[in-house]
PDB file of C-alpha atoms and ligand atoms in Angstrom:
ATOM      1  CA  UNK A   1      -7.940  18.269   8.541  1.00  0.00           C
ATOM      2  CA  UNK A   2      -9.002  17.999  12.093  1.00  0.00           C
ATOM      3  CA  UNK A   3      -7.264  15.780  14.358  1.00  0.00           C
ATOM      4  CA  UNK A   4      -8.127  12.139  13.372  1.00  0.00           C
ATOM      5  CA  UNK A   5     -10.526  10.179  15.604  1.00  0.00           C
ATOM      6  CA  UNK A   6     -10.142   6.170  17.022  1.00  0.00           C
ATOM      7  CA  UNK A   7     -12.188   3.666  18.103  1.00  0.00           C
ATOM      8  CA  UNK A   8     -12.135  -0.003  17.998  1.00  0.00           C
ATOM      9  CA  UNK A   9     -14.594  -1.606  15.821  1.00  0.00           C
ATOM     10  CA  UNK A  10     -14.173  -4.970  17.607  1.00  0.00           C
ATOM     11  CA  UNK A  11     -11.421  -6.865  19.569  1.00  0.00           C
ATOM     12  CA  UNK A  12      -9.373  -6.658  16.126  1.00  0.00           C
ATOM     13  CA  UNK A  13     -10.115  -3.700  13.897  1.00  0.00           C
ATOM     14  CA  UNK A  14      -9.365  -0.082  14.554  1.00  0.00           C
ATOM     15  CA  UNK A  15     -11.056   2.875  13.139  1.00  0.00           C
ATOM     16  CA  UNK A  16      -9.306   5.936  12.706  1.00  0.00           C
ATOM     17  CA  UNK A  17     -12.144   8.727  11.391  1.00  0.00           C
ATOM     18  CA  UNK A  18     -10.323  11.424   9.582  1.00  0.00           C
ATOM     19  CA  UNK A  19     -13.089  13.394   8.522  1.00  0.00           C
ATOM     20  CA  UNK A  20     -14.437  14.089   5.204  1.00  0.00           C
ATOM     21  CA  UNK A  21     -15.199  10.344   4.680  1.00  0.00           C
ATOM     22  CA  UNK A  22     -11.602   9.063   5.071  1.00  0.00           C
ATOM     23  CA  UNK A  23     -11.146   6.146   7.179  1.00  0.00           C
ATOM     24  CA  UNK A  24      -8.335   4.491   8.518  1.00  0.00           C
ATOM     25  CA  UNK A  25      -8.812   0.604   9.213  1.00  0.00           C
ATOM     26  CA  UNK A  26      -6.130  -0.805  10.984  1.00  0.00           C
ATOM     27  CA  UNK A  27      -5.415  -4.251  12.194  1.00  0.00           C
ATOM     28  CA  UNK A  28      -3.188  -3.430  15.347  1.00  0.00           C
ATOM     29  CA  UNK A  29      -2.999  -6.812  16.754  1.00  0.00           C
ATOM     30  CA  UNK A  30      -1.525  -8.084  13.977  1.00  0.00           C
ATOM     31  CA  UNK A  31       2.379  -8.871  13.486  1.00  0.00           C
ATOM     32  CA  UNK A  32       2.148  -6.881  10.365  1.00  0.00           C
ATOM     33  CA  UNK A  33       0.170  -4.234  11.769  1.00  0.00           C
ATOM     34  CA  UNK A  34      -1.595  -3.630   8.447  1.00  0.00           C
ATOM     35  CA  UNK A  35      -3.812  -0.496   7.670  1.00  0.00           C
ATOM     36  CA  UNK A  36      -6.178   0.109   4.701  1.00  0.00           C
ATOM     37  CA  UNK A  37      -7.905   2.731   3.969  1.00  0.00           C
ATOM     38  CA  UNK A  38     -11.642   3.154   3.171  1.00  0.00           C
ATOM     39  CA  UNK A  39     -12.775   6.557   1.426  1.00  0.00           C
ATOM     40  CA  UNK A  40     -16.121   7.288   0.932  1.00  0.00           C
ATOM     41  CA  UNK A  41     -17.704  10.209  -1.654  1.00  0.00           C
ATOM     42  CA  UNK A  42     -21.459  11.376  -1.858  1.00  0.00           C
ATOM     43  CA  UNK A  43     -22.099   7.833  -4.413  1.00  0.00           C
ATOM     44  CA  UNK A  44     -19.322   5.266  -3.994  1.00  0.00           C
ATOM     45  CA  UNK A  45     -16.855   4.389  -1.405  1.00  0.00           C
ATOM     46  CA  UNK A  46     -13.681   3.123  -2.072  1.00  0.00           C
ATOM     47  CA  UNK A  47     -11.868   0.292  -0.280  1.00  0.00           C
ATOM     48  CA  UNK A  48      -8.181   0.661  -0.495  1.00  0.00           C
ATOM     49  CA  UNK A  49      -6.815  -2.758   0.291  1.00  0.00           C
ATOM     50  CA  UNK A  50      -8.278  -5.754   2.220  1.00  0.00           C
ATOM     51  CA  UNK A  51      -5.472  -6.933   4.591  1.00  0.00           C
ATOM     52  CA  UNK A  52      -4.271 -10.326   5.441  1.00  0.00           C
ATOM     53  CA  UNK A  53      -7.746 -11.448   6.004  1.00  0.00           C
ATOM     54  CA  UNK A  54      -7.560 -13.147   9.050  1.00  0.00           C
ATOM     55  CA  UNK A  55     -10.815 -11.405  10.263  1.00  0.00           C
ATOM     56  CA  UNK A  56     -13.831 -10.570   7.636  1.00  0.00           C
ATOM     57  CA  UNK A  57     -12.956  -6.736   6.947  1.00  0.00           C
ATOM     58  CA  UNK A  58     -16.673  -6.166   5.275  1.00  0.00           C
ATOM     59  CA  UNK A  59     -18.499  -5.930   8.628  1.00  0.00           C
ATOM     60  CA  UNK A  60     -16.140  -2.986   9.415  1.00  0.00           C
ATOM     61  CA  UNK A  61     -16.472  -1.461   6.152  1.00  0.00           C
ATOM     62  CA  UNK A  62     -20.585  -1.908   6.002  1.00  0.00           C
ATOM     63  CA  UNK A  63     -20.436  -0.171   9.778  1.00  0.00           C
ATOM     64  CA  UNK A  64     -19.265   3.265   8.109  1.00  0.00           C
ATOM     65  CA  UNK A  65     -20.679   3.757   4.708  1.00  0.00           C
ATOM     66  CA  UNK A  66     -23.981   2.753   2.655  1.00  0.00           C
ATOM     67  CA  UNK A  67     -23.029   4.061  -0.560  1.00  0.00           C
ATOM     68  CA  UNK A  68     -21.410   1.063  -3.272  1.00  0.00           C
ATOM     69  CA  UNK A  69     -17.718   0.119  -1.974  1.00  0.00           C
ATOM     70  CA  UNK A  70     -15.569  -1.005  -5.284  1.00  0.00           C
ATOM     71  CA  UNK A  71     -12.432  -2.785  -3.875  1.00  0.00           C
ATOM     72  CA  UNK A  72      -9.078  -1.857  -5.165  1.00  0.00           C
ATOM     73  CA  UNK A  73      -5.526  -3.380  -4.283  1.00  0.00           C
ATOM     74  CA  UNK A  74      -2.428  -1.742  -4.419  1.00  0.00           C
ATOM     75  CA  UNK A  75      -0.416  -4.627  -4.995  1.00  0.00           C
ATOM     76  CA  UNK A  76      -1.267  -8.511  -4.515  1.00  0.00           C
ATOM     77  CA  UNK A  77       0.552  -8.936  -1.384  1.00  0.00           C
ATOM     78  CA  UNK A  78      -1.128 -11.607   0.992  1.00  0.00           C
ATOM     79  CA  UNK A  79      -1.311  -9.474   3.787  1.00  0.00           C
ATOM     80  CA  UNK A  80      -3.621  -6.308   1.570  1.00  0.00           C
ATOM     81  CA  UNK A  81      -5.631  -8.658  -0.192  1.00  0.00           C
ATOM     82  CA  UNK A  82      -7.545 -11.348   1.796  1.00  0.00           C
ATOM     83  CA  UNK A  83     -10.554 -10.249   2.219  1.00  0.00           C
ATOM     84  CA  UNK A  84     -10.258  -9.437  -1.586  1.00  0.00           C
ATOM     85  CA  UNK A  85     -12.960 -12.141  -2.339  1.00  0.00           C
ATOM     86  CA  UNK A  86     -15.262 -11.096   0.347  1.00  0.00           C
ATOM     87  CA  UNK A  87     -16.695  -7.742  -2.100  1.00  0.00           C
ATOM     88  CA  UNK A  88     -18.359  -8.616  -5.632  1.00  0.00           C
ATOM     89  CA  UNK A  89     -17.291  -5.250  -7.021  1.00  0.00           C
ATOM     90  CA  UNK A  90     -13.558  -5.034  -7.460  1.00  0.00           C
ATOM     91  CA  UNK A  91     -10.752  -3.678  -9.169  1.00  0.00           C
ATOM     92  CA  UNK A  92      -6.968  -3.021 -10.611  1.00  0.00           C
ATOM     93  CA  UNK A  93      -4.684  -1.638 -12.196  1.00  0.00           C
ATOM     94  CA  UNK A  94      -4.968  -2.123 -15.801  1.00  0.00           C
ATOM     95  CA  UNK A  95      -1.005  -3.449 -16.436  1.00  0.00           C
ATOM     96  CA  UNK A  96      -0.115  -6.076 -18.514  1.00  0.00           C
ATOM     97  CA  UNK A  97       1.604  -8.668 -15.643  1.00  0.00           C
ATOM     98  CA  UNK A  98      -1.957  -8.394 -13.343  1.00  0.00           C
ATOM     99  CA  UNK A  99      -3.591  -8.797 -16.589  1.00  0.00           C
ATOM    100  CA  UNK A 100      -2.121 -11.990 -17.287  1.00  0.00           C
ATOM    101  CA  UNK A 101      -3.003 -12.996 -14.031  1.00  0.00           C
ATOM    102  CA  UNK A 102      -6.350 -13.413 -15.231  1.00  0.00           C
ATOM    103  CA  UNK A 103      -7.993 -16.962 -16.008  1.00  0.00           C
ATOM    104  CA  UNK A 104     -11.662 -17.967 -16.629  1.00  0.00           C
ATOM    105  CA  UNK A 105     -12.724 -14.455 -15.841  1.00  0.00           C
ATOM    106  CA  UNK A 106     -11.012 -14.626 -12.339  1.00  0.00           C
ATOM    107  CA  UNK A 107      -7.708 -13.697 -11.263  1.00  0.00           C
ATOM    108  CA  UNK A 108      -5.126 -15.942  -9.744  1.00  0.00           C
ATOM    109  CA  UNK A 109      -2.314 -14.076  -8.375  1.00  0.00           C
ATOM    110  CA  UNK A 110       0.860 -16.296  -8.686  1.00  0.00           C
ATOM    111  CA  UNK A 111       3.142 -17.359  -6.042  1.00  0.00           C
ATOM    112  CA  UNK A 112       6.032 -14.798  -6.762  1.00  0.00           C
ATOM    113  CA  UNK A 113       3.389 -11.469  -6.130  1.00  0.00           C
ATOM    114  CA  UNK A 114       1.197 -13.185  -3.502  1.00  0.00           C
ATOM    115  CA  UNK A 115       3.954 -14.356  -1.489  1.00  0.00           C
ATOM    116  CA  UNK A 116       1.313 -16.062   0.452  1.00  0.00           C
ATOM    117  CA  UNK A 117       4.047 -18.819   1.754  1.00  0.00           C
ATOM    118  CA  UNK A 118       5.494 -16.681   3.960  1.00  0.00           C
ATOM    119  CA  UNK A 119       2.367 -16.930   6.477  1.00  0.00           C
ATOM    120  CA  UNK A 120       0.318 -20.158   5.235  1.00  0.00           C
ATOM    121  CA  UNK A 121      -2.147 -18.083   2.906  1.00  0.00           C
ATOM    122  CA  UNK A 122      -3.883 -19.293  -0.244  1.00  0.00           C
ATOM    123  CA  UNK A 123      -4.914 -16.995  -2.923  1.00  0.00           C
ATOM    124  CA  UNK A 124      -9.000 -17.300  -3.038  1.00  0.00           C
ATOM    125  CA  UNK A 125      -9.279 -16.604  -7.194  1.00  0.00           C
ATOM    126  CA  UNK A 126     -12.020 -13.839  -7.576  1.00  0.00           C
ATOM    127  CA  UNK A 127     -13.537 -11.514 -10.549  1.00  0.00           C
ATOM    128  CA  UNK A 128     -12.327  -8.382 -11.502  1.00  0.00           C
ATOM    129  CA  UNK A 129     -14.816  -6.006 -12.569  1.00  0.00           C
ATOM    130  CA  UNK A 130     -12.762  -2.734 -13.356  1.00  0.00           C
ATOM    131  CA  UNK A 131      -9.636  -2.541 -14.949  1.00  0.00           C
ATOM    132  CA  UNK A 132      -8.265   1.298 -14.008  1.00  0.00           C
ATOM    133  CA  UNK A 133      -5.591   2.901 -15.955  1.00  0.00           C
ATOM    134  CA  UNK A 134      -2.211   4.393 -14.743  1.00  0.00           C
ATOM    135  CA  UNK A 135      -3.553   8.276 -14.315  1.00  0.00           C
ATOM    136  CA  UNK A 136      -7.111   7.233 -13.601  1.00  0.00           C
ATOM    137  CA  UNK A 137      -9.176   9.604 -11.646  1.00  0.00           C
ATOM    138  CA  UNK A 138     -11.717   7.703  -9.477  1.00  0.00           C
ATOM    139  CA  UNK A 139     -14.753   9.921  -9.029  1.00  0.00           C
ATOM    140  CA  UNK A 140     -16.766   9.055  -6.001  1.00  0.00           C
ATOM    141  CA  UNK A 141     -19.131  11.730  -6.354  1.00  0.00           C
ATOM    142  CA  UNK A 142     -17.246  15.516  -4.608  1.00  0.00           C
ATOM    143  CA  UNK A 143     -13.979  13.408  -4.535  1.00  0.00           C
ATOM    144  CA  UNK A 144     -11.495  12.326  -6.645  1.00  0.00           C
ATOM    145  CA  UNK A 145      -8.662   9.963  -6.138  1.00  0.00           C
ATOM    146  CA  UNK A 146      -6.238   9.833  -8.844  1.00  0.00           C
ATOM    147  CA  UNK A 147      -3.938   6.166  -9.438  1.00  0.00           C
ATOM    148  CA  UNK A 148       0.050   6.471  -9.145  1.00  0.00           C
ATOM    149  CA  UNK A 149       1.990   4.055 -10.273  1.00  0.00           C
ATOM    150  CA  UNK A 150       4.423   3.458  -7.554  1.00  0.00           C
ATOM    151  CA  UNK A 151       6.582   0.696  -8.341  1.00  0.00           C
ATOM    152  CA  UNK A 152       9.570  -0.441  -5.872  1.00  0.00           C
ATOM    153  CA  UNK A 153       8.365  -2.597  -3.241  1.00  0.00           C
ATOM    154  CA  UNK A 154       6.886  -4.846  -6.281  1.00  0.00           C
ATOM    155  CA  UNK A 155       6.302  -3.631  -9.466  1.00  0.00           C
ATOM    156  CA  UNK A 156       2.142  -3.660  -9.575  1.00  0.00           C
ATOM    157  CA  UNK A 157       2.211  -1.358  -6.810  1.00  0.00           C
ATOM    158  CA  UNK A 158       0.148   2.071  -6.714  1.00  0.00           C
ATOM    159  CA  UNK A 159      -0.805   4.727  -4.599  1.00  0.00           C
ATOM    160  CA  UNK A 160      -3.595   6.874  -4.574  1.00  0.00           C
ATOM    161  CA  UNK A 161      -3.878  10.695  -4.460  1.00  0.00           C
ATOM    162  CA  UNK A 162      -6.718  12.945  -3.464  1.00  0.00           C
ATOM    163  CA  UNK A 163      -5.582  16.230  -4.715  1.00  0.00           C
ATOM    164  CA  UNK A 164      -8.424  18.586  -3.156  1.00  0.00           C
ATOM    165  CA  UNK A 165      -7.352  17.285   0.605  1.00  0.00           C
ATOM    166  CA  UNK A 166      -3.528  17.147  -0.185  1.00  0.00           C
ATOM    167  CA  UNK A 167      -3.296  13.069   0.924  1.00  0.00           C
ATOM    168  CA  UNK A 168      -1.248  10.443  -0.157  1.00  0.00           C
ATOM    169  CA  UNK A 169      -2.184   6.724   0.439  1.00  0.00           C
ATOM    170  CA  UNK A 170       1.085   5.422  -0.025  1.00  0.00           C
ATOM    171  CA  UNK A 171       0.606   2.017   0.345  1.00  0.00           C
ATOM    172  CA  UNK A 172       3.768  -0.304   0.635  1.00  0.00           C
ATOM    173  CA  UNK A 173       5.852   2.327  -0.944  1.00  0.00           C
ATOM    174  CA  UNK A 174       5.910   4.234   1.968  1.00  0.00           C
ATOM    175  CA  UNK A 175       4.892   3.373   5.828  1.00  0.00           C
ATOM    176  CA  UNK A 176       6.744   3.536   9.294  1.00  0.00           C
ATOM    177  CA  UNK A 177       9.834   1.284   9.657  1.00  0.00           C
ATOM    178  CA  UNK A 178      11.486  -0.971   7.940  1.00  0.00           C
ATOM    179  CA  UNK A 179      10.753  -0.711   4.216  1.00  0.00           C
ATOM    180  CA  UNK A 180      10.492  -4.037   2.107  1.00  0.00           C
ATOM    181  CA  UNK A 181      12.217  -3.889  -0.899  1.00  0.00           C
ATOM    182  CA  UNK A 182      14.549  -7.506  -0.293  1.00  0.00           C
ATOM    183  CA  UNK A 183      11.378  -9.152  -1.394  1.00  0.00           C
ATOM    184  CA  UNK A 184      10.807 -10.893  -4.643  1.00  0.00           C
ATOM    185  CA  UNK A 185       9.944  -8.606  -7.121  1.00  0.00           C
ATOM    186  CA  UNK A 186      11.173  -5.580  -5.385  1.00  0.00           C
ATOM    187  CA  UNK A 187      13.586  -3.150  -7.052  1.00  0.00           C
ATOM    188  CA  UNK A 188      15.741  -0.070  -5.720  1.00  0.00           C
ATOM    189  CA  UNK A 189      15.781   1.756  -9.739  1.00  0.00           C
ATOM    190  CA  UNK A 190      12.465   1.758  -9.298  1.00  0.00           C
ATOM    191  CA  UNK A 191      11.877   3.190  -5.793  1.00  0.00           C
ATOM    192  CA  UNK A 192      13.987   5.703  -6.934  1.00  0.00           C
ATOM    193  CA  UNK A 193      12.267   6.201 -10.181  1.00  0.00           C
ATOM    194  CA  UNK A 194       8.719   6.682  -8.228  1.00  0.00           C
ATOM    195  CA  UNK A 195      10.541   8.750  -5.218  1.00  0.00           C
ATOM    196  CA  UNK A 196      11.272  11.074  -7.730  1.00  0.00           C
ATOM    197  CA  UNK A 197       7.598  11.292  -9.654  1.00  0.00           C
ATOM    198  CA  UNK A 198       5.879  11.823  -6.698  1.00  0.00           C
ATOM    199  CA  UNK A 199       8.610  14.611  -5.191  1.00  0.00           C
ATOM    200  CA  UNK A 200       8.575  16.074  -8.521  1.00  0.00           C
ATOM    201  CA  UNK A 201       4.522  16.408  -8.652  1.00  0.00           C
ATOM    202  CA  UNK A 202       2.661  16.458  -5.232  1.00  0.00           C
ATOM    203  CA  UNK A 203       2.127  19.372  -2.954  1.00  0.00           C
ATOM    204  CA  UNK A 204       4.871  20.210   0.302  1.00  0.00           C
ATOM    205  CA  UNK A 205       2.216  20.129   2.740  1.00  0.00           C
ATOM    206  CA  UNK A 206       0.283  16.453   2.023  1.00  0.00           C
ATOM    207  CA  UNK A 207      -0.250  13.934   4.318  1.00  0.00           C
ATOM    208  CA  UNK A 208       1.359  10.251   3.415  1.00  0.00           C
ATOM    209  CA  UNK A 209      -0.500   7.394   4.783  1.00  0.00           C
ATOM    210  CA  UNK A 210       1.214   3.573   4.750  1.00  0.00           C
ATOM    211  CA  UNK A 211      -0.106   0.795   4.860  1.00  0.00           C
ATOM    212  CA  UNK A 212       1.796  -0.905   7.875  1.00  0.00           C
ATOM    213  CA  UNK A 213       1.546   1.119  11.352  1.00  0.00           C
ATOM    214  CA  UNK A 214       4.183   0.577  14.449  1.00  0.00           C
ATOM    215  CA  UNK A 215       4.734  -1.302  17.360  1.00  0.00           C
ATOM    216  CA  UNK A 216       3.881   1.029  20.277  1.00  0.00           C
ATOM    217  CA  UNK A 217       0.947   3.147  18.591  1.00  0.00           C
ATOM    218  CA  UNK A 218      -2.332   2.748  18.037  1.00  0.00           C
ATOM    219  CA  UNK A 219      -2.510   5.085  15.161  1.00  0.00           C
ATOM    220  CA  UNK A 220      -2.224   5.241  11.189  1.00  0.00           C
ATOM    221  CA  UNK A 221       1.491   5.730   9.789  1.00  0.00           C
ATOM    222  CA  UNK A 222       1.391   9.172   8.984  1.00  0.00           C
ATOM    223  CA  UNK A 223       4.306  10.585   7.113  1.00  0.00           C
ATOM    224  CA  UNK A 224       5.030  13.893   4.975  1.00  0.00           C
ATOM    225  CA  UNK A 225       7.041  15.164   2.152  1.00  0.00           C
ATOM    226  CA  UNK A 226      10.366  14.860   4.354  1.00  0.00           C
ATOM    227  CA  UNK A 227      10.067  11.251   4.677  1.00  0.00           C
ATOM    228  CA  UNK A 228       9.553  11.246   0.702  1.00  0.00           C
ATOM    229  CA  UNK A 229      12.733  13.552   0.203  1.00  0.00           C
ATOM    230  CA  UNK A 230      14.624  11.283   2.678  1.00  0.00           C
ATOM    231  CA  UNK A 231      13.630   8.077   0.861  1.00  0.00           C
ATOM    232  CA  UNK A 232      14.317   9.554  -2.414  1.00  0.00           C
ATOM    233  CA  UNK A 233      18.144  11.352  -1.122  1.00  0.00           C
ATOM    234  CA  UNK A 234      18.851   6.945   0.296  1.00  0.00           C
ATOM    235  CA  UNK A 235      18.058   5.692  -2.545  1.00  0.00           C
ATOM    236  CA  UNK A 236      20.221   8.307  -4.701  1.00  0.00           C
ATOM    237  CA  UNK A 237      23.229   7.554  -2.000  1.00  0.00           C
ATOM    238  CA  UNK A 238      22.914   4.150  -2.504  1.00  0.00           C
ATOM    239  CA  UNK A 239      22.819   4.147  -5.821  1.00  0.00           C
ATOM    240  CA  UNK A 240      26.096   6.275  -6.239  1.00  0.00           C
ATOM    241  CA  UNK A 241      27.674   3.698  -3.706  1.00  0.00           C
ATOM    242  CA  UNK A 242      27.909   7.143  -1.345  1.00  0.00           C
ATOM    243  CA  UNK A 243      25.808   5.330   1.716  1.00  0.00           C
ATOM    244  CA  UNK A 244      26.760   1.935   3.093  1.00  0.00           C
ATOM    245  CA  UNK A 245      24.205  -0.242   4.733  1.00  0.00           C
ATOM    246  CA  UNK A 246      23.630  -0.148   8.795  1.00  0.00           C
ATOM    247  CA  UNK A 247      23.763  -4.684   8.741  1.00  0.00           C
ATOM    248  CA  UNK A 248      23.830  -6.546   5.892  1.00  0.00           C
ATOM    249  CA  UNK A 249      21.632  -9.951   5.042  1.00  0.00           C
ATOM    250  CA  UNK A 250      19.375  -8.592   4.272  1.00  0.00           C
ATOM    251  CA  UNK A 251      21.226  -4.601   3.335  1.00  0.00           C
ATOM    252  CA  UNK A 252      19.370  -2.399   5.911  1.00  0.00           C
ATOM    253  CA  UNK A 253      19.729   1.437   5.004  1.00  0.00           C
ATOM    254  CA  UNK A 254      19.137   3.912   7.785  1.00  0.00           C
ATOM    255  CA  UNK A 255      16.630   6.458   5.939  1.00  0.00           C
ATOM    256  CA  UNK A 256      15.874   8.614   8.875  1.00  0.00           C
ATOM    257  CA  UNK A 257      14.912   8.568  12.529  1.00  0.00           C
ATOM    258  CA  UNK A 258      11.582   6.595  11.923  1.00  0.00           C
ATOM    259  CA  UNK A 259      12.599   4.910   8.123  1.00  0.00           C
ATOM    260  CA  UNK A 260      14.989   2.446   6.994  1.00  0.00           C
ATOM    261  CA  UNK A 261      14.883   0.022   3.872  1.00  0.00           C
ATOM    262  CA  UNK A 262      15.739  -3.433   3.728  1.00  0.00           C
ATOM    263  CA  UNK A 263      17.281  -4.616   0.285  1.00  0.00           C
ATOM    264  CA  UNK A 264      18.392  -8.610  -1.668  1.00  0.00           C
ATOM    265  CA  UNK A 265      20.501  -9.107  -3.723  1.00  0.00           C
ATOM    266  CA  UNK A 266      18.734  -9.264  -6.784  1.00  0.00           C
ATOM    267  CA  UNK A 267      17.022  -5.093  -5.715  1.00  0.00           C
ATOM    268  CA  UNK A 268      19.877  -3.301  -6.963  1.00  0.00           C
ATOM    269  CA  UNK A 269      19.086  -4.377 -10.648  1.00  0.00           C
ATOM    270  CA  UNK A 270      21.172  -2.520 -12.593  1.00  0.00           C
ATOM    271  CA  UNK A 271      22.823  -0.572  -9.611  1.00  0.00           C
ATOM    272  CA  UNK A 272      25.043  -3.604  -9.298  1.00  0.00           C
ATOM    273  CA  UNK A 273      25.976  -6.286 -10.880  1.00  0.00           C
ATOM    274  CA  UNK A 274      24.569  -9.816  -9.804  1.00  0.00           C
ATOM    275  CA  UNK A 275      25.879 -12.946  -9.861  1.00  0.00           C
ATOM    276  CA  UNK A 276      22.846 -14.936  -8.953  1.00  0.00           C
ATOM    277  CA  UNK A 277      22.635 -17.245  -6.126  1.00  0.00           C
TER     278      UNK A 277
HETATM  279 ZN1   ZN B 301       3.640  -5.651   0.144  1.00  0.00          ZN
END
C-alpha cells in the first residue's frame, strides 16, 4: 500500500486516504481520539463504526463514496456508535445478547454495553437491517471483508479482515495506548482467547488499524503482528501470575513501548478468584 494520505474534511474530521477505497476517518480533536473506518468496493461501501457522534459523520462519508454505505458497529460503545441512527441501512453481528437488544424492530442497546453515562450520551434506538454471522464475508463488489469475532474489550466486539490487502480493522481490541479491558463487560480469558485466533490465522505482514489514535499524531493507529504477539505473550503472563501490573486501580500492564492494558476486578474471570465488591 502506498503511503496513506490526510486531509481535514472540516474543523473536526480527518481523512486519511489509504488507497484502494480504504479510508480512515478520524476525530482528532476529540478526548477519545476515535477513528472509523470507511471501505468502499466497486457496489457498496462499508462504514465501520460511527463514533461518539458529536459531529454528523454522514457528510464526511457522502464526500468520498456514491456507491450504498451499510453501517456496521463493532461493538455498542457510545463513542463508535452515534451517528449510528444517522444511515437507514445498518447492521450487526448476528449474536444472541445484540439480538436481544432488539425491541419493536429497533435496537436499544442497554446501559451496561452503551456505557453512554460515562460522557452524557443517550442511545438514539434505530433499525437493524442485516444481521451478519460470525465468519461472514462482506462482498462489496472486488473486495471482501470477512467478520472476526474479537471478544475482550466487551464481548459483542468484532474486527474485520480484508484478506486480499493483508489489513486488520481491529477495532477496540487493538489501538495505540492504553487498552480498555477494566470496563464492564470486559474480560482478560477472552482477550487471550481472540489474541490467539487471530495470531494463529492472519498473515505476518498485515496492517492492524484501531479504533482510538494518540495524543501527539495526526494519523490512524497503525499496528502489526508484533503488537498482536505482545498482547497475546501479556495476557499469557498475566494469566500464569508471571507479570505484575505497572499501578494498580485500575491493574495497568505494560504490553510494550506503545501498548499497555488496563484491567477491574471482575476481567480476570476465571484467572482469579473474585470476591465481588
Ligand atoms: Zn469500546
Amino acid at each position: 500500500m502506498s503511503k496513506p494520505k490526510l486531509h481535514w474534511f472540516d474543523d473536526w474530521y480527518l481523512i486519511e486516504a489509504f488507497g484502494s477505497g480504504l479510508y480512515g476517518i478520524g476525530e482528532p480533536k476529540y478526548h477519545q481520539i476515535n477513528w472509523n473506518y470507511l471501505v468502499v468496493g466497486s457496489e457498496r461501501a462499508l462504514l465501520f463504526d460511527t463514533g461518539p457522534g458529536l459531529r454528523d459523520i454522514a457528510p464526511v462519508v457522502a464526500s468520498l463514496t456514491d456507491r450504498p454505505v451499510t453501517v456496521l458497529l463493532s461493538h455498542l460503545h457510545y463513542d463508535h456508535t452515534g451517528n449510528f441512527h444517522r444511515f437507514p441501512e445498518t447492521a450487526l453481528v448476528d449474536l444472541p445478547m445484540l439480538r436481544a437488544c432488539e425491541k419493536d424492530g429497533l435496537l436499544h442497546a442497554p446501559e451496561e454495553m452503551f456505557l453512554g453515562s460515562y460522557e452524557d450520551m443517550t442511545w438514539v434506538p434505530h433499525i437493524i437491517k442485516r444481521w451478519w454471522p460470525i465468519g461472514h464475508r462482506i462482498d462489496l463488489g472486488g473486495r471482501g471483508l470477512e467478520i472476526i469475532a474479537t471478544p475482550g474489550h466487551s464481548p459483542e466486539s468484532i474486527s474485520l479482515f480484508d484478506r486480499e490487502r493483508r489489513v486488520l480493522l481491529a477495532a477496540d481490541f487493538l489501538y495505540l495506548g492504553n487498552l480498555y479491558a477494566q470496563t464492564p463487560g470486559a474480560s482478560l480469558p477472552d482477550y487471550l482467547a481472540s489474541a490467539e485466533t487471530l495470531t494463529g490465522q492472519l498473515p505476518a505482514d498485515m496492517l492492524i488499524l484501531g479504533a482510538h489514535g494518540e495524543e501527539g499524531t495526526d494519523e490512524s493507529p497503525k499496528l502489526t503482528r508484533h503488537d498482536l504477539v505482545d498482547l497475546k505473550a501479556a495476557l499469557t503472563a498475566i494469566r500464569d501470575h508471571d507479570m505484575p501490573p505497572a499501578s494498580q486501580n485500575p491493574d495497568r500492564y505494560v504490553i510494550n513501548d506503545r501498548l499497555a492494558l488496563l484491567a477491574g476486578p471482575q476481567s480476570y474471570g476465571p484467572w482469579r478468584a473474585y470476591k465481588g465488591g
